Structures are given as structure tokens and as C-alpha cells.
Amino acid sequence: MKTQVTKHNFFLTMILFLLVFTISSIMVVNAEGEETGISMEENGLPVTILDEPIPLAELPFRNVVLLLTEGENYNVDLSENGKLSARAWMKQNGITFEKNFAESVDPASASGTVFTGLLNGEIGEYKKTIGQMMLAAGYYTAYKGVFPKSTPELASLDGFGFFDWTPITDATTANNQEIASDTIAWLKDTGAVKNENGQSFFLVVNFASLLDNVPSDPEEFNKAYLQSLQENDKLVYDILLTMNDLGLLHDTIILMTSTTTANALNALQTKTVNVNTIRTPMMIYHPSFGGGQTVQNITSQRDLAVTLLDLTNVEDFLKTMIFGDLPGKSLIPYLAGEGSLIDESGKVVTISESGVPLAEDPFGDSIPFSDPTLSMDGVITNQYMFTRNNSTNERFLYDLNEDPDGVKNLAADPAYADVVSTLEKQLTGE
């Protein structure tokens, strides 16, 4: 399959040219980090990231690769016989966010949050998306795999900020091998060449859902899910290995996450949500920072777009020009060991049966709920998770410190009445 590279819309090109010119005139490359990756395993990937400084290549800023899956749980034993080598490598060489949450169990809504940085944001042509953002920041943007808004009529991602795209017409796991192969070919034929010519790239690789064709029987479900996860991991490992062989790992930041969990379907069916239905994996590899650390603070998928923008080293006023005042928090301070500087206020989690947002977000990019009684929503703080089912008026409260898996519902316990009241007010904005 040949890569489609379409021509820029003239009007959009002129705007982006002016903006990129302004950015490039003030852009500074972060020279404070240290990196290495010389120690090698027999299979070819670096074992550890040490402290020897390796200079950044002749690029304006580091490449960024976003690896996405759908339907992956966070609590996977990465050490089991080395069957998840890619994820184990990311954990060893990157930063793992142990309490990262999707803000919807609905795949469309969750993808909207990832791609826009807004709670259930709408992914639309010429709307603010991570593709538009990174393009405006001066990156060459490319997209491989399943696009959330794919239709047979969608022939281009120009309006979404990706001018280099290979269409995938059948979003099933059967095509994941094709997605990986296309990504590897692109890294060799385009990504590495762009870097040689002094151009940084932003690449999104979005694999089909791990739950495609997974049976509903619990025992068979778990077996098929793990097999699907292992197959995906092998493909991701091949991509990482290619990046290493091409010398790209030294100059590339890699973010790896899942838009939803494997347990999200159950939440939609039962209209209840607990920790395991929205807790998703999130790992970031950054050549400038040491690996192997974990972050126990609450983070969410709404933080992803802000983090991507923060990686560009664009001045704050230009970030606002490019993407507005996004509500998420950048995860970069965690990588630098400065997580204490981040505001640890509660994260709002919106769950809806139909995938339609409960209310408009501050930027007006979401459609309001026509019937609030169909929704589930909630608030997560570093100690508590509070959710409510508006169709049954049920309330759920879990103490994440004492009950990290969210098993014991404390909402009806009189001792927690004040906690429920406080979190419900936070949820409703009172």
C-alpha cells in the first residue's frame, strides 16, 4: 500500500507557514537532558538508559511517536516470560503512570479526549486536534493505522492535521500486521530521511482494538485478550527495534497508551464504573530522562494533548495561539522529577452509555446530553473515586488508598457522607 501525501490547502498552508516561521525564530532546543542507550540486548534493543550525554541530532526538536491501542488494561504483569517485551522495555526505559485514567468507557468519546485534549472533544476537520497542533508547531505529521473518524469516503486527513496518511479500510486486528509493516517502511523511507534533512516528525500509530473478535465467555475472553495483547506487543517491539536500528531512539520521544480498557464494555453494559474499567496504561520514553520510575499521582487522557504541546518547547503564548487554554496538565514535570509542582486537583471522569457527553466542555466543542438520566459520571482524586449512575440514582465511592481496585462501595456509609457531598459538588461545579 502506497502512502498518500496530499497537497496542502493553500490558505491553511500560508497560515501554518507564518506560524511555524514565528515559532522557529524563538524555538530553543532543550539541552539539559542526558541520554544513552549503548548497552544492548541480544535482540537489539537498549537495555537501560544511562547518564552519558548524547547530543541531539541536527533537528529543531525531538521527534514524537504516539503509540495507541484500544481495549488494554493497565495491570498486566510485564515480566511474564518476556512475552510483552515492548511494554517491558518502555517500563524499564521510560516513566510509567500507574494511575492514569480514561475519561470515558465509550471508544469514540475516549478517542475524542485523546485527540483534542477536551473532555469528549469532537474530532472534526479543521477543528483543534493534536495533528493540527503538532503541524503548527513545525513537525512533519504522519498517521498510520485506524483513524477514529474513518469512513469509506474519507480519502485524506489534511483537515485533521496529518498530510501523510495510509488509509485503513478495515479496522480489525487482522490489519494490525499491515499497520506495523507500513509504519516500519515509513520510518525507513520517510522518517529517517526527514531527520537527515533536519526535519522533526510527529507520528501517530493507532492499532485496531485488542478486543476485536474476543469471545464473551470470561475464561475464553481472558485467554483471547492476552493472546491479542501479546500479538500487539510483538508488532510494537518490531517498530521499536526498527527505530533503534535507524538510530532514532536517541532523538525520539515515545508515548504509549490505550484509549479505553478491556473492561470498558462491561461498564457500558452494567452502567457502573470502577477503577478497572477506566484505568489505562500510560508510559513515556524520553531520551533526556532516566527510565524505570513510576508515578503514583492521578493523571488522565486529557493530559496527553497538553503533554504533546509541552514537548515542542514552544513559548507559552504561542501554545495558547495554537491550541487555546487546554484543561489538562502536562506530564513533563513528572519525567523531570518535578511532579510536586503539578496541581493535584480531582480529575473529572465522564461515562455515558451512548457516547454523548454529559455537558458542553469550556470550549464548546462537545454536544450536550439530551437526557442526563442516561449518563454515568464521576470524580477521581488521589484518594477517592466517586461515580454516579444517573439512570438509577446510584452512587459509588471508593477509597483508592485502602481499596485500590475499587471493590468496597462506601457511598452509603454515613461516615463518608461529607466526602460524597464534597465530591458531588466538585462534579457539578457547585
Coordinates of N, CA and C in Angstrom, one line a residue, residues 151-324:
T151 N -14.1 6.7 7.5 CA -15.3 6.2 6.7 C -14.8 5.9 5.3
P152 N -15.6 5.1 4.6 CA -15.1 4.8 3.2 C -14.9 6.0 2.3
E153 N -15.6 7.1 2.7 CA -15.4 8.3 1.9 C -14.2 9.2 2.3
L154 N -13.6 8.9 3.5 CA -12.5 9.7 4.0 C -11.2 9.3 3.2
A155 N -10.8 10.2 2.3 CA -9.7 10.0 1.5 C -8.4 10.7 1.9
S156 N -8.6 11.6 2.9 CA -7.5 12.4 3.3 C -7.6 12.8 4.8
L157 N -6.5 13.1 5.5 CA -6.5 13.6 6.8 C -6.0 15.0 6.9
D158 N -6.0 15.7 5.7 CA -5.5 17.0 5.7 C -6.2 17.9 6.7
G159 N -7.5 17.8 6.8 CA -8.3 18.7 7.7 C -8.1 18.3 9.2
F160 N -7.4 17.2 9.5 CA -7.1 16.8 10.8 C -5.7 17.0 11.2
G161 N -4.9 17.6 10.3 CA -3.5 18.0 10.5 C -2.5 16.9 10.2
F162 N -2.9 15.9 9.5 CA -2.0 14.8 9.0 C -2.0 14.8 7.5
F163 N -0.9 15.2 6.9 CA -0.8 15.2 5.4 C -0.1 14.0 4.9
D164 N 0.3 13.1 5.8 CA 0.9 11.8 5.4 C 0.1 10.7 6.0
W165 N -0.7 10.0 5.3 CA -1.6 9.0 5.9 C -1.8 7.9 4.9
T166 N -1.8 6.7 5.5 CA -2.1 5.5 4.8 C -3.5 5.0 5.2
P167 N -4.5 5.0 4.4 CA -5.9 4.6 4.8 C -6.0 3.2 5.2
I168 N -6.7 2.9 6.3 CA -7.0 1.5 6.7 C -8.5 1.4 6.6
T169 N -9.0 0.6 5.7 CA -10.4 0.5 5.4 C -11.1 -0.5 6.4
D170 N -10.4 -1.5 6.9 CA -11.0 -2.5 7.8 C -10.3 -2.4 9.1
A171 N -10.9 -1.8 10.1 CA -10.3 -1.6 11.4 C -10.4 -2.8 12.3
T172 N -9.8 -3.9 11.9 CA -9.8 -5.2 12.7 C -8.3 -5.5 13.0
T173 N -8.2 -6.4 14.0 CA -6.8 -6.8 14.4 C -6.1 -7.6 13.3
A174 N -6.8 -8.1 12.3 CA -6.2 -8.7 11.2 C -5.3 -7.8 10.4
N175 N -5.6 -6.5 10.5 CA -4.8 -5.5 9.8 C -3.7 -4.9 10.6
N176 N -3.6 -5.3 11.9 CA -2.5 -4.7 12.7 C -1.1 -5.0 12.2
Q177 N -0.9 -6.2 11.6 CA 0.4 -6.5 10.9 C 0.6 -5.6 9.8
E178 N -0.4 -5.2 9.0 CA -0.2 -4.3 7.9 C 0.1 -2.9 8.5
I179 N -0.5 -2.5 9.6 CA -0.2 -1.2 10.2 C 1.2 -1.1 10.6
A180 N 1.7 -2.2 11.3 CA 3.1 -2.2 11.8 C 4.1 -2.2 10.6
S181 N 3.8 -3.0 9.6 CA 4.7 -3.1 8.4 C 4.7 -1.7 7.7
D182 N 3.6 -1.1 7.6 CA 3.6 0.2 6.9 C 4.3 1.3 7.8
T183 N 4.2 1.1 9.1 CA 4.9 2.1 10.0 C 6.4 1.9 9.9
I184 N 6.9 0.6 9.8 CA 8.3 0.3 9.7 C 8.9 0.8 8.4
A185 N 8.1 0.6 7.3 CA 8.5 1.1 6.0 C 8.6 2.6 6.0
W186 N 7.6 3.3 6.7 CA 7.6 4.7 6.7 C 8.8 5.3 7.5
L187 N 9.2 4.6 8.6 CA 10.3 5.0 9.4 C 11.6 5.0 8.6
K188 N 11.7 3.9 7.8 CA 12.9 3.7 6.9 C 13.0 4.7 5.8
D189 N 11.8 4.8 5.1 CA 11.8 5.6 3.8 C 11.5 7.1 4.0
T190 N 10.8 7.4 5.1 CA 10.4 8.8 5.2 C 10.9 9.4 6.5
G191 N 10.6 8.8 7.7 CA 11.0 9.3 9.0 C 12.5 9.6 9.1
A192 N 13.3 8.6 8.8 CA 14.8 8.7 8.9 C 15.3 9.8 7.9
V193 N 14.7 9.8 6.7 CA 15.1 10.7 5.7 C 14.8 12.2 6.1
K194 N 13.6 12.3 6.7 CA 13.2 13.7 7.2 C 14.2 14.2 8.2
N195 N 14.6 13.3 9.1 CA 15.6 13.6 10.1 C 17.0 14.0 9.5
E196 N 17.4 13.2 8.5 CA 18.6 13.5 7.8 C 18.6 14.9 7.2
N197 N 17.4 15.4 6.8 CA 17.3 16.7 6.2 C 16.9 17.8 7.2
G198 N 17.0 17.4 8.5 CA 16.8 18.4 9.5 C 15.4 18.7 9.9
Q199 N 14.4 17.7 9.6 CA 13.0 17.9 9.8 C 12.6 16.9 10.9
S200 N 12.0 17.4 12.0 CA 11.5 16.5 13.0 C 10.1 16.0 12.6
F201 N 9.7 14.9 13.1 CA 8.4 14.3 12.7 C 7.5 14.0 14.0
F202 N 6.2 14.0 13.8 CA 5.3 13.6 14.7 C 4.5 12.4 14.1
L203 N 4.6 11.2 14.6 CA 4.0 10.0 14.1 C 3.0 9.4 15.0
V204 N 1.8 9.2 14.6 CA 0.8 8.5 15.4 C 0.6 7.1 14.8
V205 N 0.7 6.1 15.6 CA 0.4 4.7 15.2 C -0.8 4.2 16.0
N206 N -1.9 4.0 15.4 CA -3.1 3.6 16.1 C -3.6 2.2 15.7
F207 N -3.4 1.2 16.5 CA -3.7 -0.2 16.2 C -5.2 -0.4 16.4
A208 N -5.7 -1.4 15.8 CA -7.1 -1.8 16.0 C -7.3 -2.3 17.4
S209 N -8.6 -2.4 17.8 CA -8.9 -2.8 19.2 C -8.4 -4.2 19.5
L210 N -7.9 -4.3 20.7 CA -7.4 -5.6 21.1 C -8.6 -6.6 21.3
L211 N -9.8 -6.0 21.4 CA -11.0 -6.8 21.7 C -11.7 -7.3 20.5
D212 N -11.2 -7.0 19.3 CA -11.8 -7.5 18.1 C -11.9 -9.0 18.1
N213 N -13.1 -9.5 17.9 CA -13.4 -10.9 17.8 C -13.1 -11.7 19.1
V214 N -13.0 -11.0 20.3 CA -12.8 -11.7 21.5 C -14.1 -12.2 22.1
P215 N -14.1 -13.5 22.5 CA -15.4 -14.1 22.9 C -15.9 -13.5 24.2
S216 N -17.2 -13.6 24.5 CA -17.7 -13.1 25.7 C -17.6 -13.9 27.0
D217 N -17.4 -15.3 26.8 CA -17.1 -16.1 27.9 C -15.9 -15.7 28.7
P218 N -16.0 -15.5 30.0 CA -14.9 -14.9 30.8 C -13.6 -15.6 30.7
E219 N -13.6 -16.9 30.8 CA -12.4 -17.6 30.7 C -11.8 -17.5 29.3
E220 N -12.6 -17.7 28.2 CA -12.1 -17.6 26.9 C -11.8 -16.1 26.6
F221 N -12.5 -15.2 27.2 CA -12.2 -13.8 27.0 C -10.8 -13.4 27.4
N222 N -10.4 -13.9 28.6 CA -9.1 -13.6 29.2 C -8.0 -14.2 28.3
K223 N -8.2 -15.4 27.9 CA -7.2 -16.1 27.1 C -7.0 -15.4 25.7
A224 N -8.1 -15.0 25.1 CA -8.0 -14.4 23.8 C -7.5 -13.0 23.9
Y225 N -7.8 -12.3 25.0 CA -7.3 -10.9 25.2 C -5.8 -10.9 25.4
L226 N -5.3 -11.9 26.2 CA -3.8 -11.9 26.4 C -3.1 -12.3 25.1
Q227 N -3.7 -13.2 24.3 CA -3.1 -13.5 23.1 C -3.1 -12.3 22.1
S228 N -4.2 -11.6 22.1 CA -4.2 -10.4 21.3 C -3.2 -9.3 21.8
L229 N -3.0 -9.2 23.1 CA -2.1 -8.2 23.6 C -0.7 -8.6 23.3
Q230 N -0.4 -9.9 23.4 CA 1.0 -10.4 23.0 C 1.3 -10.2 21.5
E231 N 0.3 -10.4 20.7 CA 0.5 -10.2 19.3 C 0.8 -8.7 19.0
N232 N 0.0 -7.8 19.7 CA 0.2 -6.4 19.5 C 1.6 -6.0 20.0
D233 N 2.0 -6.6 21.1 CA 3.3 -6.2 21.7 C 4.4 -6.6 20.8
K234 N 4.3 -7.7 20.1 CA 5.3 -8.1 19.1 C 5.5 -7.1 18.0
L235 N 4.3 -6.6 17.6 CA 4.4 -5.6 16.5 C 5.0 -4.3 17.0
V236 N 4.6 -3.9 18.2 CA 5.2 -2.7 18.7 C 6.7 -2.8 18.9
Y237 N 7.1 -4.0 19.4 CA 8.6 -4.3 19.6 C 9.3 -4.2 18.2
D238 N 8.7 -4.7 17.1 CA 9.4 -4.6 15.8 C 9.5 -3.1 15.4
I239 N 8.6 -2.3 15.8 CA 8.7 -0.9 15.5 C 9.8 -0.2 16.3
L240 N 9.9 -0.6 17.6 CA 10.9 0.0 18.5 C 12.3 -0.5 18.0
L241 N 12.4 -1.7 17.6 CA 13.6 -2.3 17.1 C 14.1 -1.6 15.8
T242 N 13.1 -1.3 14.9 CA 13.5 -0.5 13.7 C 14.0 0.9 14.0
M243 N 13.3 1.5 15.0 CA 13.8 2.8 15.4 C 15.2 2.8 16.0
N244 N 15.5 1.7 16.7 CA 16.8 1.6 17.2 C 17.8 1.4 16.1
D245 N 17.5 0.5 15.2 CA 18.4 0.2 14.1 C 18.7 1.5 13.2
L246 N 17.7 2.3 13.2 CA 17.9 3.6 12.4 C 18.5 4.7 13.2
G247 N 18.8 4.4 14.4 CA 19.4 5.5 15.3 C 18.4 6.5 15.7
L248 N 17.1 6.2 15.7 CA 16.1 7.2 16.0 C 15.7 7.3 17.5
L249 N 16.1 6.3 18.3 CA 15.7 6.3 19.7 C 16.4 7.4 20.5
H250 N 17.5 7.8 20.0 CA 18.2 8.9 20.7 C 17.5 10.3 20.5
D251 N 16.7 10.4 19.4 CA 16.2 11.7 19.1 C 14.6 11.6 19.1
T252 N 14.0 10.6 19.7 CA 12.6 10.4 19.6 C 12.0 10.2 21.0
I253 N 10.9 10.9 21.3 CA 10.1 10.7 22.5 C 9.0 9.8 22.1
I254 N 8.7 8.8 22.9 CA 7.6 7.8 22.6 C 6.6 7.8 23.7
L255 N 5.4 8.0 23.4 CA 4.3 7.9 24.3 C 3.4 6.7 23.9
M256 N 3.1 5.8 24.9 CA 2.3 4.6 24.7 C 1.2 4.5 25.6
T257 N 0.0 4.4 25.1 CA -1.2 4.4 25.9 C -2.4 3.7 25.2
S258 N -3.5 3.5 25.9 CA -4.7 2.9 25.3 C -5.9 3.9 25.5
T259 N -6.7 4.0 24.5 CA -7.8 4.9 24.7 C -8.8 4.4 25.7
T260 N -9.1 3.1 25.7 CA -10.0 2.5 26.7 C -9.4 1.2 27.2
T261 N -10.1 0.6 28.2 CA -9.6 -0.6 28.8 C -10.4 -1.8 28.3
A262 N -9.9 -3.0 28.6 CA -10.6 -4.2 28.2 C -11.9 -4.4 29.0
N263 N -12.0 -3.7 30.1 CA -13.2 -3.8 31.0 C -14.2 -2.8 30.7
A264 N -14.0 -1.9 29.7 CA -14.9 -0.8 29.5 C -16.2 -1.3 29.0
L265 N -16.2 -2.3 28.2 CA -17.5 -2.8 27.6 C -18.5 -3.2 28.8
N266 N -17.9 -3.8 29.8 CA -18.8 -4.2 30.9 C -19.4 -3.0 31.6
A267 N -18.6 -1.9 31.7 CA -19.1 -0.7 32.3 C -20.3 -0.1 31.5
L268 N -20.2 -0.2 30.2 CA -21.3 0.3 29.3 C -22.6 -0.6 29.5
Q269 N -22.4 -1.9 29.6 CA -23.5 -2.8 29.8 C -24.2 -2.7 31.1
T270 N -23.4 -2.5 32.2 CA -24.0 -2.5 33.5 C -24.2 -1.1 34.1
K271 N -23.8 -0.1 33.3 CA -23.9 1.3 33.8 C -23.3 1.5 35.1
T272 N -22.2 0.8 35.4 CA -21.4 1.1 36.6 C -20.0 1.2 36.2
V273 N -19.2 1.9 37.0 CA -17.8 2.1 36.6 C -17.0 2.0 37.9
N274 N -15.9 1.3 37.8 CA -14.9 1.3 38.9 C -13.5 1.5 38.3
V275 N -12.5 1.4 39.2 CA -11.2 1.7 38.8 C -10.7 0.9 37.6
N276 N -11.1 -0.4 37.6 CA -10.6 -1.3 36.5 C -11.2 -1.1 35.1
T277 N -12.3 -0.3 35.1 CA -13.0 -0.1 33.8 C -12.4 1.2 33.1
I278 N -11.7 2.0 33.8 CA -11.2 3.2 33.1 C -9.7 3.4 33.4
R279 N -9.0 2.5 34.1 CA -7.6 2.7 34.4 C -6.8 2.2 33.2
T280 N -6.1 3.0 32.5 CA -5.4 2.7 31.3 C -3.9 2.8 31.4
P281 N -3.1 2.0 30.7 CA -1.7 2.2 30.7 C -1.2 3.5 30.1
M282 N -0.2 4.0 30.7 CA 0.5 5.2 30.1 C 2.0 5.2 30.4
M283 N 2.8 5.1 29.4 CA 4.2 5.1 29.5 C 4.9 6.1 28.6
I284 N 5.9 6.8 29.0 CA 6.6 7.8 28.2 C 8.1 7.5 28.3
Y285 N 8.6 7.3 27.1 CA 10.1 7.3 27.0 C 10.6 8.6 26.5
H286 N 11.6 9.2 27.2 CA 12.2 10.4 26.8 C 13.7 10.3 26.9
P287 N 14.4 10.4 25.8 CA 15.9 10.2 25.9 C 16.6 11.1 26.9
S288 N 16.0 12.2 27.3 CA 16.7 13.1 28.2 C 16.5 12.8 29.6
F289 N 15.7 11.8 29.9 CA 15.4 11.5 31.4 C 15.6 10.0 31.6
G290 N 16.1 9.7 32.8 CA 16.3 8.3 33.2 C 15.0 7.5 33.2
G291 N 15.1 6.2 33.0 CA 13.9 5.4 33.0 C 13.7 4.5 34.2
G292 N 12.6 3.8 34.3 CA 12.4 2.9 35.4 C 11.5 3.4 36.5
Q293 N 11.2 4.7 36.4 CA 10.4 5.3 37.5 C 8.9 5.1 37.3
T294 N 8.2 5.2 38.4 CA 6.7 5.1 38.3 C 6.1 6.4 39.0
V295 N 5.0 6.8 38.5 CA 4.3 7.9 39.1 C 3.0 7.4 39.6
Q296 N 2.7 7.7 40.9 CA 1.5 7.3 41.6 C 0.4 8.3 41.6
N297 N 0.7 9.5 41.1 CA -0.3 10.6 41.1 C -1.4 10.3 40.0
I298 N -2.5 10.9 40.2 CA -3.6 10.8 39.3 C -3.3 11.6 38.0
T299 N -3.4 10.9 36.9 CA -3.3 11.5 35.6 C -4.4 11.0 34.7
S300 N -4.7 11.7 33.6 CA -5.8 11.2 32.7 C -5.4 11.4 31.2
Q301 N -6.3 10.9 30.4 CA -6.0 11.0 28.9 C -6.2 12.5 28.5
R302 N -6.8 13.3 29.3 CA -6.9 14.7 28.9 C -5.6 15.4 29.0
D303 N -4.6 14.8 29.7 CA -3.3 15.4 29.9 C -2.4 15.2 28.7
L304 N -2.8 14.3 27.8 CA -2.0 13.8 26.7 C -1.7 15.0 25.7
A305 N -2.7 15.7 25.2 CA -2.5 16.8 24.3 C -1.7 17.9 24.8
V306 N -1.9 18.2 26.1 CA -1.1 19.3 26.8 C 0.4 18.8 26.8
T307 N 0.6 17.5 27.1 CA 2.0 17.0 27.2 C 2.6 17.1 25.8
L308 N 1.9 16.7 24.8 CA 2.5 16.8 23.4 C 2.9 18.2 23.1
L309 N 2.1 19.1 23.4 CA 2.4 20.5 23.1 C 3.6 21.0 23.9
D310 N 3.7 20.5 25.2 CA 4.8 20.9 26.0 C 6.1 20.3 25.5
L311 N 6.1 19.2 24.8 CA 7.3 18.6 24.3 C 7.9 19.4 23.1
T312 N 7.1 20.3 22.6 CA 7.6 21.1 21.4 C 8.6 22.3 21.8
N313 N 8.6 22.6 23.1 CA 9.4 23.7 23.6 C 8.9 25.1 23.0
V314 N 7.7 25.1 22.5 CA 7.1 26.4 22.0 C 6.8 27.3 23.2
E315 N 7.0 28.6 23.0 CA 6.8 29.5 24.1 C 5.3 29.5 24.5
D316 N 5.0 29.7 25.8 CA 3.6 29.6 26.3 C 2.6 30.4 25.5
F317 N 3.0 31.6 25.1 CA 2.0 32.4 24.4 C 1.6 31.9 23.0
L318 N 2.6 31.2 22.4 CA 2.4 30.5 21.1 C 1.6 29.2 21.3
K319 N 1.8 28.5 22.5 CA 1.0 27.4 22.8 C -0.5 27.8 22.8
T320 N -0.8 28.9 23.5 CA -2.2 29.4 23.6 C -2.7 29.8 22.2
M321 N -1.9 30.3 21.3 CA -2.3 30.7 20.0 C -2.6 29.4 19.2
I322 N -1.8 28.4 19.4 CA -2.0 27.2 18.6 C -3.2 26.4 19.0
F323 N -3.4 26.2 20.3 CA -4.4 25.3 20.8 C -5.3 25.8 21.9
G324 N -5.1 27.0 22.3 CA -6.0 27.5 23.4 C -5.5 27.1 24.7

